[in-house]
Coordinates of C-alpha atoms in Angstrom, one line a residue:
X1 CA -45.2 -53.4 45.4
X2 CA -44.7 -49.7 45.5
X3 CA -40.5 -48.8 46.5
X4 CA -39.8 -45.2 47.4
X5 CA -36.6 -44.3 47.3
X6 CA -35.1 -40.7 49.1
X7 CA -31.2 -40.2 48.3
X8 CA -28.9 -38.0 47.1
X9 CA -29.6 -39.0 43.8
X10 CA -33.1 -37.2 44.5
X11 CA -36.7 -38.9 45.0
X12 CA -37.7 -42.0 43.0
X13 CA -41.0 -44.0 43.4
X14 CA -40.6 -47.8 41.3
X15 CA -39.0 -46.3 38.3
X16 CA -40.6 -42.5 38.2
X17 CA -38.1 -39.8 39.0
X18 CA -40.4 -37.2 40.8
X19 CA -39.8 -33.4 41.2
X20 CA -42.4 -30.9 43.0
X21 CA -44.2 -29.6 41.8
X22 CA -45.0 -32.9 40.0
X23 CA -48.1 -33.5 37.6
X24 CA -50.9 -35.7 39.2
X25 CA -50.4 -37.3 35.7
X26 CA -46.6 -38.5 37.0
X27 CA -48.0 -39.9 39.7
X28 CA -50.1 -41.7 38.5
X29 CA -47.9 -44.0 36.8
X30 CA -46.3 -44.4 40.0
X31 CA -49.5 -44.9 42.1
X32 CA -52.0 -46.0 39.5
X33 CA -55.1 -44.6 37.3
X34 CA -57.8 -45.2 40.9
X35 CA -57.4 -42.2 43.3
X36 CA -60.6 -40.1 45.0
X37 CA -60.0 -35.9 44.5
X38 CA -61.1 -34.1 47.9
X39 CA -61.4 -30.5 47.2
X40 CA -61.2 -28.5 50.5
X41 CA -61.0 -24.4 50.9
X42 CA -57.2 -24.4 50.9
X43 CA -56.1 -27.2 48.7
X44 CA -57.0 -30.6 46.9
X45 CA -56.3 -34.1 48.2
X46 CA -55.4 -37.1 45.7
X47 CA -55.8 -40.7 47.8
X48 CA -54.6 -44.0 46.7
X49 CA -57.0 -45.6 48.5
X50 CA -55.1 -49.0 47.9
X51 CA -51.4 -47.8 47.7
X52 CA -51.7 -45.6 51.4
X53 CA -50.8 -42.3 49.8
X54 CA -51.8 -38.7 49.7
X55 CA -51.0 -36.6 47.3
X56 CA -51.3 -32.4 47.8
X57 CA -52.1 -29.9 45.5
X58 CA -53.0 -25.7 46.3
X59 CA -54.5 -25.0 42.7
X60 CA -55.5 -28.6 42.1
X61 CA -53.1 -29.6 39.2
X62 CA -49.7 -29.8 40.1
X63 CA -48.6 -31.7 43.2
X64 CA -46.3 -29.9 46.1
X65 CA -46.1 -33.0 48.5
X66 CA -46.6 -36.0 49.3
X67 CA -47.7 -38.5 52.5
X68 CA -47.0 -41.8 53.0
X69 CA -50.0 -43.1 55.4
X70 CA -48.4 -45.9 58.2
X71 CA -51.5 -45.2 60.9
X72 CA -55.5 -44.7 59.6
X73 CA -56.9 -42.0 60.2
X74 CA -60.6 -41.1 59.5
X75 CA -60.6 -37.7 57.7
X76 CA -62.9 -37.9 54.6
X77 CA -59.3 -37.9 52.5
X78 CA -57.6 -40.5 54.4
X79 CA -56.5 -43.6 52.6
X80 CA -58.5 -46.7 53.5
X81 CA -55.3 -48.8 54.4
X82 CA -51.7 -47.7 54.9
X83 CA -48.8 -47.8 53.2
X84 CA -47.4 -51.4 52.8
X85 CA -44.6 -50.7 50.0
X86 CA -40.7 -50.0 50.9
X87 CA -39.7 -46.6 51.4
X88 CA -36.3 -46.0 51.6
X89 CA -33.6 -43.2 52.8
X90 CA -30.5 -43.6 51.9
X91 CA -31.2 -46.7 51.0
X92 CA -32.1 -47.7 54.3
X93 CA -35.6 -48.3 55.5
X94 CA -36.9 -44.8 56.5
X95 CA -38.6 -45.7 59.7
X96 CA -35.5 -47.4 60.9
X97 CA -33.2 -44.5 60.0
X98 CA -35.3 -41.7 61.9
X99 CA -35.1 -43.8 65.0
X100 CA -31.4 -44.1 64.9
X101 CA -30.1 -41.0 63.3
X102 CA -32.1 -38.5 66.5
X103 CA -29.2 -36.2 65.6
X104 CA -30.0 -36.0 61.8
X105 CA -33.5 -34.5 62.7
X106 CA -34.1 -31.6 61.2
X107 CA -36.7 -28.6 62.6
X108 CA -39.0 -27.8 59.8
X109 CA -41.5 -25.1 61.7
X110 CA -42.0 -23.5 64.8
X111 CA -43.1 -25.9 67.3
X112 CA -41.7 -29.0 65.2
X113 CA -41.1 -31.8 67.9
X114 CA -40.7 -34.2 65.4
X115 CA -38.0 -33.0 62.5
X116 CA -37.3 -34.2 59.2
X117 CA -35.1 -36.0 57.5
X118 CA -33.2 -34.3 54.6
X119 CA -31.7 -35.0 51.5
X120 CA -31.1 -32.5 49.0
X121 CA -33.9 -30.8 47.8
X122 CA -36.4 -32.9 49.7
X123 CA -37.4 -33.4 53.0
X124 CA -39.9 -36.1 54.5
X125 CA -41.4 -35.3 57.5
X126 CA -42.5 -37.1 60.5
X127 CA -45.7 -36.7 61.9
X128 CA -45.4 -38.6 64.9
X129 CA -46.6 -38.8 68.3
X130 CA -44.3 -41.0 71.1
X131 CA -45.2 -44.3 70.0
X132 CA -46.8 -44.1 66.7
X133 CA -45.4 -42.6 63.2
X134 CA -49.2 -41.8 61.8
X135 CA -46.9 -40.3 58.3
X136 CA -44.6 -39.5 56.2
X137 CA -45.0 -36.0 54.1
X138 CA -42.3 -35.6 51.5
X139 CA -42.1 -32.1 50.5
X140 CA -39.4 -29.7 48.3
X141 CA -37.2 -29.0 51.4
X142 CA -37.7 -25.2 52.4
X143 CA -34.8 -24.5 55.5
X144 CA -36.6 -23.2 58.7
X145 CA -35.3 -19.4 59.6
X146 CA -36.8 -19.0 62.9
X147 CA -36.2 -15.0 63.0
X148 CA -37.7 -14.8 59.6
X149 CA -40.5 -11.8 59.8
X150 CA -38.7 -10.1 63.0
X151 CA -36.8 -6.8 62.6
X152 CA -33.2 -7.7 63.0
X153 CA -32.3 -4.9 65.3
X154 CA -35.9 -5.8 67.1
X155 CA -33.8 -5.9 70.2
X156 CA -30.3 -4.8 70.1
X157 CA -30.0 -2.6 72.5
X158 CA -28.2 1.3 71.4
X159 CA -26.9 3.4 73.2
X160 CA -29.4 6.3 74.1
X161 CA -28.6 9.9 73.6
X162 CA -29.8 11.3 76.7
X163 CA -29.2 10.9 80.4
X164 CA -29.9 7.2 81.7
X165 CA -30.1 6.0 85.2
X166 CA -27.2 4.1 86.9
X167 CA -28.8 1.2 88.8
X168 CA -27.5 -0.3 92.3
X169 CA -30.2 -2.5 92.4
X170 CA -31.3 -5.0 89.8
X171 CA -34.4 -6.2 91.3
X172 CA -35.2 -2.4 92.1
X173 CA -34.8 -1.7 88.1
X174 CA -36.6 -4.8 87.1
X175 CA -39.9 -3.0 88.9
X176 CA -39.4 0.2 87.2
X177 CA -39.1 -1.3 83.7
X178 CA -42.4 -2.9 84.5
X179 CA -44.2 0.2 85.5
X180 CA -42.5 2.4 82.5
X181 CA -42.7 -0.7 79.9
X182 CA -45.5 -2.7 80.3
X183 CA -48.1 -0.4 82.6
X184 CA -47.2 3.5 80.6
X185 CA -45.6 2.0 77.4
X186 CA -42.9 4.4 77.4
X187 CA -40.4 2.2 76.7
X188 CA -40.1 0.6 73.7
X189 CA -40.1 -2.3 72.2
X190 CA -42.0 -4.5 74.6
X191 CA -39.9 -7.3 75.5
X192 CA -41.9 -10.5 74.5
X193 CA -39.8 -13.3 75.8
X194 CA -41.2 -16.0 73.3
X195 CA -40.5 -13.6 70.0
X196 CA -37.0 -12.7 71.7
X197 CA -36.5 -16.3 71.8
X198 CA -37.3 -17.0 67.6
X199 CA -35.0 -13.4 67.6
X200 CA -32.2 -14.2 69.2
X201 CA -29.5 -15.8 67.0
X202 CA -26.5 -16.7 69.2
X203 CA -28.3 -19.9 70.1
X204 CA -31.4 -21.6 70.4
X205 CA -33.4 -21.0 73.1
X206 CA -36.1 -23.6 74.3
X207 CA -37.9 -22.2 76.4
X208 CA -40.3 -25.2 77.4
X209 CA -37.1 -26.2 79.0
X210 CA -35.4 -23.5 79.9
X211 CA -38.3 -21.1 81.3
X212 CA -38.8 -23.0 84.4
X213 CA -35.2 -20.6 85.6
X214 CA -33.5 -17.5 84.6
X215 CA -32.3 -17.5 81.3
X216 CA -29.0 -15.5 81.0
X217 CA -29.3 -14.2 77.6
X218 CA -32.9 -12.7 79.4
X219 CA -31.3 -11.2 82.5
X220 CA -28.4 -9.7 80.5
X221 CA -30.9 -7.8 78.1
X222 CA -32.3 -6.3 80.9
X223 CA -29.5 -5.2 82.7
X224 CA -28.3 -4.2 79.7
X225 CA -30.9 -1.7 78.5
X226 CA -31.1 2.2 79.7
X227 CA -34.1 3.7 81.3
X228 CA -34.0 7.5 80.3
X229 CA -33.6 9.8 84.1
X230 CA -36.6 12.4 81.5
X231 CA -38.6 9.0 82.7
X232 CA -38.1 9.1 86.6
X233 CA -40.6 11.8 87.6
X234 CA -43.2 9.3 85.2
X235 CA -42.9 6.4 89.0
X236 CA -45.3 7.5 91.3
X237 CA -45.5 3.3 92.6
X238 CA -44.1 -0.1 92.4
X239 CA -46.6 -2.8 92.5
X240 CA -45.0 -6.4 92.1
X241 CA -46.9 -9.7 91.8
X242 CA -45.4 -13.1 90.4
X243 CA -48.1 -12.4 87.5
X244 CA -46.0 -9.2 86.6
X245 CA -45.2 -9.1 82.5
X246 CA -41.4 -8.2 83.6
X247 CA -41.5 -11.5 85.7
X248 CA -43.2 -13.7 82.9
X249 CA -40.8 -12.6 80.3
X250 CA -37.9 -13.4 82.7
X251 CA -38.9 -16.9 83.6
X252 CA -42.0 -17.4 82.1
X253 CA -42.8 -20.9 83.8
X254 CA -41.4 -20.4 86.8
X255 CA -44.9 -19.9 88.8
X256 CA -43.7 -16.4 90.5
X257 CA -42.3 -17.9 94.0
X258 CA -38.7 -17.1 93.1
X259 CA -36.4 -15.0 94.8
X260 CA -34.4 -14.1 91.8
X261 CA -35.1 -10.7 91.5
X262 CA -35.9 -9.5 95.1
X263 CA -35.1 -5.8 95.8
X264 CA -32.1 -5.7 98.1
X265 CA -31.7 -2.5 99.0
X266 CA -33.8 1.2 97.8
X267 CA -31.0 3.3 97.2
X268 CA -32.0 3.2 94.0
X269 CA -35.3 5.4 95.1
X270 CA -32.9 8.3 95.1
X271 CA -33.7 8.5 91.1
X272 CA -37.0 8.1 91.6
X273 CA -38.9 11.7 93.5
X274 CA -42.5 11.3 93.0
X275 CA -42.4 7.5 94.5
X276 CA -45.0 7.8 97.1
X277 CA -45.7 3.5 97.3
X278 CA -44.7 0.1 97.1
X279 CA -46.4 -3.3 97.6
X280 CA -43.7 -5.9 97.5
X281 CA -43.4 -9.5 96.8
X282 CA -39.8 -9.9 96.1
X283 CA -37.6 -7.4 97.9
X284 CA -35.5 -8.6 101.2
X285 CA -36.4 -7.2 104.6
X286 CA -34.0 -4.8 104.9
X287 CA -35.4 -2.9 101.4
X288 CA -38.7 -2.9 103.0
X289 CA -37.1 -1.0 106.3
X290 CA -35.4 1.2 104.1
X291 CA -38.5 2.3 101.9
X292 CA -40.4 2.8 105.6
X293 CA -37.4 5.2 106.8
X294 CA -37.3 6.6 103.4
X295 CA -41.0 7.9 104.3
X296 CA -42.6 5.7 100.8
X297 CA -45.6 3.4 101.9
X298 CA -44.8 0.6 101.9
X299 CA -46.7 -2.9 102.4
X300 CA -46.2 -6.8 101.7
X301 CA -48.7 -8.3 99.0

């Protein structure tokens, strides 16, 4: 029987010490002689057809991970049975210890529901659904840095060295940003709300839980940021819709019928001499009286 074991001692299967990359030759004493070689585009595939074990390899030679197979699967590759040795963590049965430790999961990758378990220089990750574990990849542990690739100053806002427009209104500067940001581009960057989540590094923001409202750290940003007065004369009209970009990047899930961000009152407009229109969907009724008396055209969507 085949007994993986994952501690801080390192990553032992029967009596092997293994360290990635490993040789397929290393494994092999651990796994046996009989394994199939699936060479796709990005990488080969070792299978112990009879042990439940994948092993992978980018230049087809040295091995960078491994899985331990507990559900079949019918790629080409896949094992004919699954694993049915011990794998321990800890000296714990793995499977056990991912279902009781929940805070010891660890995010590997963007979009990992699952997490890892680590030890060291190892992790072993779980590819599992909400009933089934279908594997276990054990893999040199490489720490997730979800702002890796994105300019640290990307958005940190700086103060601007012109002129800038004092708002009354933040529902009334929310429309503008939209017109000078996302419909001219001249205002820059463009706020995308999922990379300012990965950005953002005073906490974690989920937004498949949190987009559904307002997140603060959102609204403060755009409070926050200036709109040049050498931009006024650029508004000519506000046009809202729920579908705007500003209004997706503020609450992205939130289906548009919110009354967050209605315009309260147009004094605002003041800044603003060459706006000649407005279609509204979130202003109150007393901004669209005052837009009327202020002469602008003005009409519900």
């Amino acid at each position: 029987m085949i007994t993986i074991d994952l501690s801080s001692t390192g990553l032992k299967i029967n009596t092997t010490v293994i360290q990635f990359p490993a040789s397929i030759d290393t494994l092999k004493q651990a796994f046996g002689e009989a394994c199939r070689i699936s060479k796709g585009k990005h990488n080969t595939v070792f299978t112990w057809d009879n042990s439940g074990v994948l092993a992978y390899s980018r230049g087809g030679e040295l091995i960078e991970s491994l899985s331990v197979v507990l559900a079949l699967q019918t790629y080409d590759f896949s094992p004919k049975q699954t694993f049915t040795g011990i794998f321990n963590y800890n000296y714990r049965d793995i499977v056990t210890y991912y279902k009781t430790h929940v805070d010891e999961h660890i995010k590997l990758f963007d979009g990992d529901n699952t997490g890892a378990l680590v030890q060291g220089n190892y992790s072993a990750w779980f590819d599992a659904d909400k009933d089934t574990i279908k594997r276990i990849e054990i893999s040199t542990y490489t720490p997730f840095v979800r702002w890796a690739g994105i300019p640290e100053d990307k958005y940190t806002i700086k103060p601007i060295e012109e002129d800038e427009i004092t708002f009354v209104d933040f529902g009334f500067k929310l429309s503008i940003i939209e017109e000078l940001m996302y419909m001219k581009g001249l205002m820059k960057p463009q706020f995308d709300i999922h990379e300012f989540a990965k950005w953002y590094r005073g906490r974690e923001i989920d937004l498949d839980e949190e987009g559904y409202e307002p997140i603060a750290e959102v609204e403060q940003y755009f409070k926050a940021l200036p709109v040049p007065k050498r931009l006024a004369s650029e508004i000519t009209e506000i046009y809202q819709d729920g579908g705007n970009d500003i209004y997706m990047n503020l609450s992205p899930f939130s289906g548009g019928a919110v009354e967050y961000w209605d315009i309260k009152t147009c004094v605002d407009a003041k800044h603003f001499p060459n706006l000649k229109k407005v279609t509204l969907c979130y202003a109150t009724d007393a901004a669209y009286d005052e837009f009327i008396a202020l002469g602008i055209d003005a009409d519900w969507l």
